[in-house]
Structure formats: structure tokens, C-alpha cells
Short mmCIF file of C-alpha atoms and ligand atoms in Angstrom, two decimals:
data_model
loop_
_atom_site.label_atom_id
_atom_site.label_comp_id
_atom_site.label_asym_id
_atom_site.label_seq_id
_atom_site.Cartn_x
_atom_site.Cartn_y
_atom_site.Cartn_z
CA UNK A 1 0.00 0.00 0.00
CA UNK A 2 2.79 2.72 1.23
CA UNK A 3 4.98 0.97 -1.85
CA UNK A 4 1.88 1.98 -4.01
CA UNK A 5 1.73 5.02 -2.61
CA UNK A 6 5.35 6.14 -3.46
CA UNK A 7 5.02 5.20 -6.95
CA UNK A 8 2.00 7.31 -7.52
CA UNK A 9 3.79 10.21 -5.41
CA UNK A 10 7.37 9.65 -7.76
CA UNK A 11 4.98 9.72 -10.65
CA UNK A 12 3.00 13.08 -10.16
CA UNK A 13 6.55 14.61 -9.45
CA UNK A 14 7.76 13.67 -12.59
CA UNK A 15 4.47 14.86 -14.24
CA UNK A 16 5.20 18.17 -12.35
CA UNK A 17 9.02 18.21 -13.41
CA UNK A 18 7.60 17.80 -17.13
CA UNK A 19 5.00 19.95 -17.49
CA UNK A 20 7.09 22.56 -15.94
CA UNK A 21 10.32 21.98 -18.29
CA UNK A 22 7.67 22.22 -20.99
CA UNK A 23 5.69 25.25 -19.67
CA UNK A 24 9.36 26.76 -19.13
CA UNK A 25 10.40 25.78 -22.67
CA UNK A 26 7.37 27.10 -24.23
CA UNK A 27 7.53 30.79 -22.11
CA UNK A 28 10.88 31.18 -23.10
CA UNK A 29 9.91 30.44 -26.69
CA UNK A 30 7.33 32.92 -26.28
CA UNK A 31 9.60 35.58 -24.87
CA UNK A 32 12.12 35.07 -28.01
CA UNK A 33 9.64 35.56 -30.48
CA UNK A 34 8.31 38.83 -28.90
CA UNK A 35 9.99 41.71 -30.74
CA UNK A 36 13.14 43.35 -28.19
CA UNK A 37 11.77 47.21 -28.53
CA UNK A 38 13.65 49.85 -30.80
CA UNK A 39 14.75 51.62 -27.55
CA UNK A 40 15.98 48.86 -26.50
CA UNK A 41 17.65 47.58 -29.16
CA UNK A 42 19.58 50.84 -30.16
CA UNK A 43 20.23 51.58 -26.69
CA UNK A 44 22.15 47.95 -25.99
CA UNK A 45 23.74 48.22 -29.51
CA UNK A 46 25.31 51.51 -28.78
CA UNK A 47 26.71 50.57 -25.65
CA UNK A 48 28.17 47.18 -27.00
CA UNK A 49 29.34 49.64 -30.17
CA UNK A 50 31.41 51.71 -27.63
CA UNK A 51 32.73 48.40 -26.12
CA UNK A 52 33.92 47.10 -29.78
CA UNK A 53 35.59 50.46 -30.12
CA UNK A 54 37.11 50.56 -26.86
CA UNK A 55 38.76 47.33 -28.00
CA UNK A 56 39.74 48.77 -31.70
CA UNK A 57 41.42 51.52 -30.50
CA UNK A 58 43.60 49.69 -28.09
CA UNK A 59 45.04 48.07 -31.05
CA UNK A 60 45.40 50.30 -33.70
CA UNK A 61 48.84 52.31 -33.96
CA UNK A 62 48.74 55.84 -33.37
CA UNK A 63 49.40 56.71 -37.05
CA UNK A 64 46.81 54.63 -38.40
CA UNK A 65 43.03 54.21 -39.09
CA UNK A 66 41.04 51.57 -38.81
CA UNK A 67 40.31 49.88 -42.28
CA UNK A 68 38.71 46.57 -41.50
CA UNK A 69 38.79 42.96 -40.14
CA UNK A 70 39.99 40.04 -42.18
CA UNK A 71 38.22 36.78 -40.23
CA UNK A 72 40.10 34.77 -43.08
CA UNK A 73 43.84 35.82 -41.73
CA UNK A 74 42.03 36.77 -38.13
CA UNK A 75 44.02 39.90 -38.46
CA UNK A 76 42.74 43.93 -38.31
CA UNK A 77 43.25 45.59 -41.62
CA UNK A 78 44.60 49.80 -41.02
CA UNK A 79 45.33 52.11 -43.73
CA UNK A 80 47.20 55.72 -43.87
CA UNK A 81 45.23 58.73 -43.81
CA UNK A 82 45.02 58.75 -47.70
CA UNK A 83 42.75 55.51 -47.89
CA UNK A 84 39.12 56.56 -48.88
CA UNK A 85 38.18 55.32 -45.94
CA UNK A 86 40.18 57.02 -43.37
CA UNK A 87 37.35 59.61 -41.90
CA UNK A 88 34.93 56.93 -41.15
CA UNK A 89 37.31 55.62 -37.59
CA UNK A 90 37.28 58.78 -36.21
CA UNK A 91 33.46 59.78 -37.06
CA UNK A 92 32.48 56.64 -35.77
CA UNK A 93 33.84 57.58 -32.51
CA UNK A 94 32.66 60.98 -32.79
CA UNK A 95 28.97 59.48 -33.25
CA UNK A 96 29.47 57.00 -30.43
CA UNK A 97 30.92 59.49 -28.23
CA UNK A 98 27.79 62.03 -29.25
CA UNK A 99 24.73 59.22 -27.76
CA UNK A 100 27.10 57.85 -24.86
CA UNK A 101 29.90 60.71 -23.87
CA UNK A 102 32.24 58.45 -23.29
CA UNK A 103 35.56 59.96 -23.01
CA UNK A 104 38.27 57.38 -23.69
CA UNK A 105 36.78 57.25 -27.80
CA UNK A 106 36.33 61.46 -27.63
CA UNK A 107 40.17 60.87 -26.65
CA UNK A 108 41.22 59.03 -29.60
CA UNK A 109 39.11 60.63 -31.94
CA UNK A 110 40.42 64.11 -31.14
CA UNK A 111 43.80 61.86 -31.83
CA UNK A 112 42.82 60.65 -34.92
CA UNK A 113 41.63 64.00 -36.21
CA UNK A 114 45.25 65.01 -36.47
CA UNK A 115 46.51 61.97 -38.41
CA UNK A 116 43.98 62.81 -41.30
CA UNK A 117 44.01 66.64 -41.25
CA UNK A 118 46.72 67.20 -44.13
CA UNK A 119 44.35 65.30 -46.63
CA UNK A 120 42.62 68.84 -46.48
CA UNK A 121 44.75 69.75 -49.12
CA UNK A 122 44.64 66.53 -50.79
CA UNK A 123 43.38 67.54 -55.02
CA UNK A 124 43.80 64.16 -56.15
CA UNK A 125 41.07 61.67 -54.39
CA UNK A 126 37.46 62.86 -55.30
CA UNK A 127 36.81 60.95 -51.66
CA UNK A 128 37.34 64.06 -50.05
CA UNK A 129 34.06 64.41 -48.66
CA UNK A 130 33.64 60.58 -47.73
CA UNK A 131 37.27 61.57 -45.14
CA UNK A 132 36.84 64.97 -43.64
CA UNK A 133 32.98 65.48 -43.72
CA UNK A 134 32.13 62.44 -41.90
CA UNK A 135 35.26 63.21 -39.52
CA UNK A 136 36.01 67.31 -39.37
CA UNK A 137 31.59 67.35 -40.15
CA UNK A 138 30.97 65.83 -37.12
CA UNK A 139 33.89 67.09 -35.55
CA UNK A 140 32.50 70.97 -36.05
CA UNK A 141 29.40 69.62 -35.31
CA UNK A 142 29.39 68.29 -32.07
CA UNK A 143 32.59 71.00 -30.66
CA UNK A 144 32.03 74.14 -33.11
CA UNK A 145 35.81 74.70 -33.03
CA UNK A 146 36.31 77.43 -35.75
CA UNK A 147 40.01 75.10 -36.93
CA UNK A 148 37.39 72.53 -37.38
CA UNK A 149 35.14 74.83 -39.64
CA UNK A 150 38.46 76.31 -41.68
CA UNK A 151 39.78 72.74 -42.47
CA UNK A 152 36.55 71.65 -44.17
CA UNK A 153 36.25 74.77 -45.98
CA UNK A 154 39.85 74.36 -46.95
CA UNK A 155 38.93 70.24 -47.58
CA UNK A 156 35.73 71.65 -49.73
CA UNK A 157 37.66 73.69 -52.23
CA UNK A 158 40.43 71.18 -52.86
CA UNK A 159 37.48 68.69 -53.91
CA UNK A 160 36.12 71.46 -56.00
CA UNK A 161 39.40 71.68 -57.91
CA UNK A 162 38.40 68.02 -59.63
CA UNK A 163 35.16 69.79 -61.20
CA UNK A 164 35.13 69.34 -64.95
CA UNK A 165 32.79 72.40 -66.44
CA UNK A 166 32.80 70.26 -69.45
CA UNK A 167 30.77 67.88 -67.83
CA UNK A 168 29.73 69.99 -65.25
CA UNK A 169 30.95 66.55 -62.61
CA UNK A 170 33.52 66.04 -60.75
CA UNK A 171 36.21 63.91 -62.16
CA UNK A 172 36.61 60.71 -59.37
CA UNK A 173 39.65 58.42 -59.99
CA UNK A 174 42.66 59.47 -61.48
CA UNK A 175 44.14 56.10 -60.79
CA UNK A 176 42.49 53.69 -63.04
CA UNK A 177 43.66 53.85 -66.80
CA UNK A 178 40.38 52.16 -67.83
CA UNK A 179 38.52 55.07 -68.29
CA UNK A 180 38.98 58.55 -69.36
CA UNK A 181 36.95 60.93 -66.94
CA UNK A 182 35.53 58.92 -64.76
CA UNK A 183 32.66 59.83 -62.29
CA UNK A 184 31.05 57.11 -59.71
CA UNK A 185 27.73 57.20 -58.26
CA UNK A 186 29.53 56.87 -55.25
CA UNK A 187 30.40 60.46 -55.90
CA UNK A 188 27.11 61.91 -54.40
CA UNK A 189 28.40 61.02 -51.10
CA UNK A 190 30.80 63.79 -51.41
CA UNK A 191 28.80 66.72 -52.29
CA UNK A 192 27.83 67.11 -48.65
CA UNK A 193 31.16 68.47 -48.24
CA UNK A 194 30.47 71.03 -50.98
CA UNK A 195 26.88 71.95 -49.40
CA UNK A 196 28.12 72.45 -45.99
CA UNK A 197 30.55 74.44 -46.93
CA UNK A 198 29.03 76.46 -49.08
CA UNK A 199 26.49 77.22 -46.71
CA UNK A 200 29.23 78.37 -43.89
CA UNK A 201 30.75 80.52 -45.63
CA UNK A 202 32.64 79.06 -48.52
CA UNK A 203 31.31 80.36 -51.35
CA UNK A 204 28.35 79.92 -53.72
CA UNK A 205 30.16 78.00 -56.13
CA UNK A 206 30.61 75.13 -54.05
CA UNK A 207 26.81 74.49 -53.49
CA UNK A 208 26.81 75.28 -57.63
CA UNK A 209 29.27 72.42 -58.00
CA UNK A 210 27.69 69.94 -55.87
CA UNK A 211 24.15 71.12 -57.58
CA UNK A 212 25.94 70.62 -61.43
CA UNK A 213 26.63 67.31 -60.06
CA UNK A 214 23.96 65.80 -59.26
CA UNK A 215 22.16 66.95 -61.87
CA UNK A 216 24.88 65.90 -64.27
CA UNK A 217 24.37 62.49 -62.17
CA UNK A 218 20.78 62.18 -62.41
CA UNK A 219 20.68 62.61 -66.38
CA UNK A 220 23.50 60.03 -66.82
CA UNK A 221 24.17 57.16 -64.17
CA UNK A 222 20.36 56.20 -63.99
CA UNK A 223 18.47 53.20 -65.90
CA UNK A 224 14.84 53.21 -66.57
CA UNK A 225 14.26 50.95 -63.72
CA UNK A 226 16.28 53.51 -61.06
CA UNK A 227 18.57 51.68 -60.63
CA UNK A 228 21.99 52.69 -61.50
CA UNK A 229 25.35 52.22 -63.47
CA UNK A 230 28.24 52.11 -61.46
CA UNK A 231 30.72 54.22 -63.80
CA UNK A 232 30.19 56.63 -66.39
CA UNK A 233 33.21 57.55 -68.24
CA UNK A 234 32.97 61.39 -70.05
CA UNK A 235 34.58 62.43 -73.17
CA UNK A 236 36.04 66.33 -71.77
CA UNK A 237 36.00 67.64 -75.13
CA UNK A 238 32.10 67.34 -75.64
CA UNK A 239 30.97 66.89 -72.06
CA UNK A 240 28.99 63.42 -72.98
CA UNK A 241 29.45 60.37 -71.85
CA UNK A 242 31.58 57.40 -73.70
CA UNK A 243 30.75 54.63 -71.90
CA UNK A 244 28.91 53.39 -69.04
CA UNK A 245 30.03 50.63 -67.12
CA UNK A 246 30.77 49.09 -63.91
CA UNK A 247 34.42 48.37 -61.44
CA UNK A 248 33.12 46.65 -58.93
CA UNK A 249 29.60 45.07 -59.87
CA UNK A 250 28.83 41.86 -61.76
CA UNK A 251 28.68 43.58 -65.19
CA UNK A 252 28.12 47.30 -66.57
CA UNK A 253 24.46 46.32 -66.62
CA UNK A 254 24.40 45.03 -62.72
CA UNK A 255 22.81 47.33 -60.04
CA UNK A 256 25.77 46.94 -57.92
CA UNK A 257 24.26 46.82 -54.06
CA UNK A 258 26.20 49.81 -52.13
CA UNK A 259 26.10 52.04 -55.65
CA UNK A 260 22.51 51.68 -55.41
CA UNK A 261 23.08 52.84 -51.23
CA UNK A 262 25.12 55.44 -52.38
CA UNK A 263 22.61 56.95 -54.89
CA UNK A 264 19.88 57.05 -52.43
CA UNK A 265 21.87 58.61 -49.46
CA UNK A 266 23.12 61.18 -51.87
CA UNK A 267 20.01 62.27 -53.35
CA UNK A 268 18.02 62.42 -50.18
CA UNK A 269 20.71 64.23 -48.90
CA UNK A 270 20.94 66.92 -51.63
CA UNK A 271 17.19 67.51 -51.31
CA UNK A 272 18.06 68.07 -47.48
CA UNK A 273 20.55 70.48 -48.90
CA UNK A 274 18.44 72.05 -51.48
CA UNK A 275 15.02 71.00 -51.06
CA UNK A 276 14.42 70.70 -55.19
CA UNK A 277 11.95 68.14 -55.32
CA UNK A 278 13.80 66.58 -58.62
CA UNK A 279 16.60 65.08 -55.99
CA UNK A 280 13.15 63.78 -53.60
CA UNK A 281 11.50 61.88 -56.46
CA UNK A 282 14.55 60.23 -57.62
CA UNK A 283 15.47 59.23 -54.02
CA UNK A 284 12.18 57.72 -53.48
CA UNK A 285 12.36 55.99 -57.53
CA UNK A 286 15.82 54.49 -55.96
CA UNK A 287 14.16 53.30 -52.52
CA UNK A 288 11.32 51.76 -54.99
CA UNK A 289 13.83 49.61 -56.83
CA UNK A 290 15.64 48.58 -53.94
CA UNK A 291 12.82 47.60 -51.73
CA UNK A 292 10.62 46.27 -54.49
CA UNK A 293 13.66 44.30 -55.72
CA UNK A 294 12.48 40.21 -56.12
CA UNK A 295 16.40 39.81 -55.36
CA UNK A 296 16.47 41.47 -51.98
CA UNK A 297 16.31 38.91 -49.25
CA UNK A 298 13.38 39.07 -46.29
CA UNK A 299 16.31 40.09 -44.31
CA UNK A 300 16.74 43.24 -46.22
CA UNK A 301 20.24 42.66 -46.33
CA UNK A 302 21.17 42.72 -49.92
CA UNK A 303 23.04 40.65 -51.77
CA UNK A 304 26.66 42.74 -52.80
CA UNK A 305 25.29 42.80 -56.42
CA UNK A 306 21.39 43.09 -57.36
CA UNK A 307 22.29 41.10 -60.15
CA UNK A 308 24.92 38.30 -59.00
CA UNK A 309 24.81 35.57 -60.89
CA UNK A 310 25.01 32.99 -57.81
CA UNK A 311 21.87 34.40 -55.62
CA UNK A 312 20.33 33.26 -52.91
CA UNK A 313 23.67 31.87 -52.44
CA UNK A 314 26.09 35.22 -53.42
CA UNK A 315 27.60 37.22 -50.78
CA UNK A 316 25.55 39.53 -48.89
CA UNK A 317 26.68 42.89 -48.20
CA UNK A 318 26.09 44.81 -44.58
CA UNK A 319 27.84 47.90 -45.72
CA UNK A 320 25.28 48.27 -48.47
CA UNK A 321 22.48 47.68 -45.61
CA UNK A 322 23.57 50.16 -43.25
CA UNK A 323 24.11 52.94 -46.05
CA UNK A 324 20.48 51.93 -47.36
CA UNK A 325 19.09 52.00 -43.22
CA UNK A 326 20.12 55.45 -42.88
CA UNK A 327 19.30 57.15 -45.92
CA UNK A 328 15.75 55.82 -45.50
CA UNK A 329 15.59 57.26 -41.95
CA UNK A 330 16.10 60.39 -43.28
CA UNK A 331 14.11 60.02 -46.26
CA UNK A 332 11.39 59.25 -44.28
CA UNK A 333 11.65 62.89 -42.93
CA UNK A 334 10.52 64.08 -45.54
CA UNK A 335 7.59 61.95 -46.72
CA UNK A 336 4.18 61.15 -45.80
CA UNK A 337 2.23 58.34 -44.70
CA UNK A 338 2.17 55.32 -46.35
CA UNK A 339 5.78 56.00 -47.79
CA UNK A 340 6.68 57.35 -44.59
CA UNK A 341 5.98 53.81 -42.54
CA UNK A 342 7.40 51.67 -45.21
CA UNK A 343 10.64 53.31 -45.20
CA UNK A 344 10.99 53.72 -41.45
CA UNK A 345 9.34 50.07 -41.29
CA UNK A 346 12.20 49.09 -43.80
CA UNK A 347 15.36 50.58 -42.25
CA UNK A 348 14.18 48.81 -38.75
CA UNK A 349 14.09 45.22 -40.36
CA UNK A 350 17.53 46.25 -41.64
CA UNK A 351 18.73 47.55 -38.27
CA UNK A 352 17.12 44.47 -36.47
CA UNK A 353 19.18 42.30 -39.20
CA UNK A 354 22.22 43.89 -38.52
CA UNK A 355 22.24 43.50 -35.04
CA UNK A 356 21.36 39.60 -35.16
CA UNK A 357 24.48 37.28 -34.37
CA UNK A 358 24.41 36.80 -38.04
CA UNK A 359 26.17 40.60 -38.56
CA UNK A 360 26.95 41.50 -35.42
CA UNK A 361 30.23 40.58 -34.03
CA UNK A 362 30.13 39.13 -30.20
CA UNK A 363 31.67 41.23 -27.65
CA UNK A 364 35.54 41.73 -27.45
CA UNK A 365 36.10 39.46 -30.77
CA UNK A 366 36.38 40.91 -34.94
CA UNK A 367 39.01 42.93 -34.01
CA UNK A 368 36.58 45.13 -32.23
CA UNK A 369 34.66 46.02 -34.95
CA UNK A 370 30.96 45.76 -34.74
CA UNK A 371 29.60 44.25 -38.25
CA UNK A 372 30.53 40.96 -40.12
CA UNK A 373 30.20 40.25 -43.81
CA UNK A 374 30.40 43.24 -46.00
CA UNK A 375 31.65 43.35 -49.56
CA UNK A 376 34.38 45.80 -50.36
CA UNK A 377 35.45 44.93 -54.27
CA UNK A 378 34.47 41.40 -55.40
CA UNK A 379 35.77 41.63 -58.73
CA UNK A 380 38.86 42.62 -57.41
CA UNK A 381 38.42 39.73 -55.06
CA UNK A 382 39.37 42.65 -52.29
CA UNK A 383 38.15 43.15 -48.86
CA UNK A 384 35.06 40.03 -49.81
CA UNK A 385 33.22 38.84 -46.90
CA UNK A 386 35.13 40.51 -43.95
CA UNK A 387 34.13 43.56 -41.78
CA UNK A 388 34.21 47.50 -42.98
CA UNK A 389 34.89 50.87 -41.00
CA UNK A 390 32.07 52.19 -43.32
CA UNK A 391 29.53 49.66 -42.43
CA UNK A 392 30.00 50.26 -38.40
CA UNK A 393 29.91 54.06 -39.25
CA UNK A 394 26.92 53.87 -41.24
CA UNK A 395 25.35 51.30 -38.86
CA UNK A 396 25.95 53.82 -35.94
CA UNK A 397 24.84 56.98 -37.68
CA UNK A 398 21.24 54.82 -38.11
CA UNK A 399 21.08 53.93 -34.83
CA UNK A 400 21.55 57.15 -33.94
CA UNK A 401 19.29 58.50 -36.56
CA UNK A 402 16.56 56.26 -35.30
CA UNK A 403 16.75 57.53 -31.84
CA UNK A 404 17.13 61.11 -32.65
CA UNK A 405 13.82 61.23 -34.69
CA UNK A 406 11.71 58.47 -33.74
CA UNK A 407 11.71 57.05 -29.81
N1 LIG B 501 33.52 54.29 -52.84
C1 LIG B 501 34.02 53.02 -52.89
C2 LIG B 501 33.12 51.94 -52.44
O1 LIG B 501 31.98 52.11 -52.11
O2 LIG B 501 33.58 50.83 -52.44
#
């Protein structure tokens, strides 16, 4: 009878035991699958960004900037101040020292400032904009020190010196002897330069310059269908163009991913600068291809090319995300409902993708940068698949974005 007893008492304890490991399993299923709010989300992911950069700067030499993260070779990639890319280190910490004030990265971008400063009078690299704007920009910015101001007016008039009246553009490479006159659409980026400066005080003709340019742009690089050719290469005698084609796409008739992110950050920021409606309408046209795109994955992390050959299994590309996440946030600013959702709606999936274990690096590991598996120049078969100072600085100026104008 007690023996009976005990069995029957063993067996409702196991019964409790399971039901509870179930009820457990099941709650905590539940919990995953609710949604971690967008306060919460940018507000860990900032925090964790200033970690990441707490542990790139202890490794980077003092002369250098941070370029990227090869997880092939496990080793940090730097670069001199004359890489392209060398503003994006130092406005990175700028943006992460603007939401947190942390101190230690204010430190080392104040430090970092000085390694790039010469490229100020750099003529030759039509990046100029992409290096001091989104360093000195932010810089002036967040401190308003008037050195600040006179280095990106200085900055702003050495770009201007690449400006072809001919074709009313601005010339970008000199370096590669396939083409002629080329301009990128990865040129719009640097017209901000141009605008800012020529609304604080250096001159009309850099806001003319920047305007020429995108106008030039918007009449040449663009297909039916919005989306856009990577190169076009001018003859300077007649102003028109020769040839349009691609560097680092799949083929000159590929919508290479961050060209397209390019295009629509630059025109939604010259309508910012300028408020013609022309520059609105074709950044909206370029959000339509991109987000109506069969080839862009739920994830709304695109594939490096639009058109690569090998999809769903290509490369995706988180530079090309974050780029596309911010310009929508601000393109959203000035639209109406139902654009207005959709592109808000849009850059959150992207900013929830990037933050998934997927992009995001785990604490204290990837060399301390924050986002995995960008796309630098696949044909070239450089920088494929490894981590990007311009996908953690676009990826921060969303977050930041976000929280600025919609928490
Ligand atoms: N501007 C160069 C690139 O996007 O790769």
C-alpha cells in the first residue's frame, strides 16, 4: 500500500518536473519571439558599439586608421590617412561618443583627427568628402571649433578643384587607366562636403558644384528601372558620356548593391541640402527599386550585387544595408504616410538584421569592430566577406538616426 503510494507520489513529481520543463520551454519560446523594442535595441547596440571600439582603439597604432577585419587571416586591416576610408574611424567615434559621452573614444578621436588633417589639401582623391565630412563634419558639429570649420572649408575647395565644367561633374579616380573621366555614383556622397561648406561661408560655387553634379548624375548614371550604373566615363571635349560601365559590380548592366546605397543617401541628402523636389522623387524611384527588388532577401540585407549571378547563395553585403538603413531614416523625414511607414518600417528590419548574431560581431572578438560580412570589391576579389569601418559608421549613424527622430 505505502509501496503503491510512493510510486504514484514519484509519478505526479515527474508529471510536475515535465510539465514545468515544458511550460518553461514554451515561455521562453514565447519571450524570443516577442519583438526586443527599438529603444531597447539601439540603446544595448550603442553601448556594445562603444565596447567594440574601446577594443579597436587599443590596437590600432597611433598613425593609423582603422580599415577593417579580415576573419580569413584573423588579423585587423589599417590604412594611412590617404585611404578613402580614413574619416569613417574617427566619425564613428565621434557618433558613439555624441549618444554615450564616453571619453576614452572622444580621446582618440580628437587623436585621430590630427593623423587625417593634411588630406585637407589633398586635389587628387574625389573621396574628399567621404574623409573629412564624416570626420572634421561631425567634428565641427558636435565642438564648433572654428580650426574645425576652416579645415573643411579648406577640404571643400580642394574637392572642388576636380570639377570638370565640361561635364559639369567632378572627375573621381585618377588612378584607373580604364577610363577617361571617370565619375562614380559613389560620388554623391561627397557633395555634402560642398553643401556644408558652401552654406558656412565658402562660397556659392561650391553648393553650384555639388548642384551641377547631381544633376549631371541624375541625367546620366540612372536606368529606366532607377537603378543605376556604377561608372560613367565622359569624353572632356564634348561633355557626354563614352561609356557606361561598372568596377566593382557583376557587369556594366548590374545594379551593384552599395552604388545603389550610395545613390539614395546622396540624393536624399541633396534635397536636405536644397530642397528641389527633382533630388526627392529620384530618391524615393531608388528606394522603390531597392525595396521592391524580387532579389532582396526578407532580411533586407542585400546581396553585394542586385544582379549576381550565384543568388540566394552570393555574398551579402552589410555595408550596403547600413548605407540603405540610414538614408531611409532620413528620407522618411521628408515623406508622408504610407511612404513614410514603409521606409521607417524598412530601415528597422535592416537595423534588427544587422544586429542579429548573423552581422553582429560578439563582444571583445572581430578585431573590435561591430559588423561581419560586408563586400568591399568582389571583382577585385578585395576586402570580400570581412568587416568594414564604413559599415560600423553607417550602422551607428542609423542607430543614432533612429533615436534622434523616432523614440
Ligand atoms: N567608394 C568606394 C566603395 O563604395 O567601395
Amino acid at each position: 500500500m505505502i509501496k503503491a503510494f510512493k510510486i504514484k507520489k514519484a509519478a505526479c513529481m515527474l508529471l510536475l518536473v515535465f510539465f514545468v520543463i515544458v511550460k518553461t520551454a514554451a515561455s521562453g519560446f514565447a519571450q524570443s519571439s516577442v519583438k526586443t523594442s527599438m529603444k531597447h535595441l539601439i540603446d544595448r547596440n550603442l553601448h556594445s558599439a562603444v565596447d567594440q571600439y574601446l577594443v579597436l582603439a587599443k590596437k590600432i597604432p597611433s598613425d593609423s586608421l582603422a580599415r577593417g577585419y579580415d576573419p580569413a587571416r584573423q588579423k585587423n586591416i589599417y590604412s594611412g590617412a590617404s585611404w578613402w576610408c580614413s574619416g569613417f574611424y574617427p566619425g564613428a567615434l565621434l557618433l558613439l561618443y555624441e549618444a554615450t559621452n564616453n571619453q576614452e573614444l572622444k580621446k582618440e578621436a580628437v587623436k585621430k583627427l590630427t593623423v587625417i588633417k593634411n588630406q585637407m589639401y589633398n586635389t587628387s582623391d574625389h573621396d574628399l568628402g567621404f574623409k573629412m565630412n564624416c570626420s572634421f563634419g561631425n567634428a565641427y558639429r558636435i565642438f564648433k571649433d572654428t580650426a574645425y570649420k576652416n579645415i573643411l572649408i579648406v577640404s571643400a575647395n580642394s574637392l572642388a578643384t576636380r570639377y570638370k565644367p565640361t561635364i559639369k561633374s567632378i572627375k573621381s579616380w585618377d588612378f584607373n587607366t580604364a577610363f577617361k573621366c571617370p565619375v562614380i555614383i559613389d560620388n554623391m556622397m561627397n557633395l555634402e562636403l560642398l553643401e556644408w561648406a558652401g552654406h558656412n561661408g565658402g562660397g556659392e560655387r561650391l553648393k553650384e558644384i555639388a548642384i551641377n553634379h547631381a544633376n549631371t548624375t541624375l541625367k546620366n548614371h540612372f536606368r529606366p528601372d532607377y537603378s543605376s550604373y556604377h561608372v560613367v566615363d565622359y569624353d572632356l571635349n564634348t561633355g557626354l558620356p563614352m561609356r557606361k560601365a561598372t568596377w566593382q559590380g557583376v557587369n556594366d548592366s548590374s545594379a551593384w548593391a552599395r552604388g545603389q546605397a550610395w545613390g539614395l543617401y546622396g540624393f536624399t541628402m541633396m534635397y536636405r541640402e536644397t530642397k528641389n523636389p527633382v533630388y526627392l522623387n529620384q530618391a524615393k524611384s531608388i528606394a522603390k527599386f531597392i525595396l521592391n527588388n524580387p532579389n532582396l532577401p526578407v532580411d533586407l540585407i542585400p546581396y553585394w550585387d542586385f544582379n549576381a549571378p550565384d543568388i540566394p547563395n552570393a555574398l551579402k553585403d552589410a555595408s550596403a544595408a547600413a548605407v540603405i538603413s540610414s538614408a531611409l531614416l532620413e528620407l522618411a523625414q521628408y515623406t508622408q504616410l504610407p511612404e513614410k511607414r514603409a521606409y521607417i518600417k524598412a530601415a528597422e528590419t535592416i537595423l534588427r538584421s544587422l544586429s542579429s548574431n548573423t552581422y553582429q560581431a560578439a563582444p571583445g572578438t572581430n578585431g573590435g569592430f561591430i559588423l561581419k560580412h560586408s563586400v568591399g570589391a568582389f571583382p577585385m576579389h578585395e576586402e570580400v566577406d570581412v568587416s568594414l569601418s564604413y559599415a560600423d559608421y553607417y550602422y551607428i549613424e542609423a542607430l543614432t538616426r533612429y533615436k534622434k527622430w523616432y523614440l
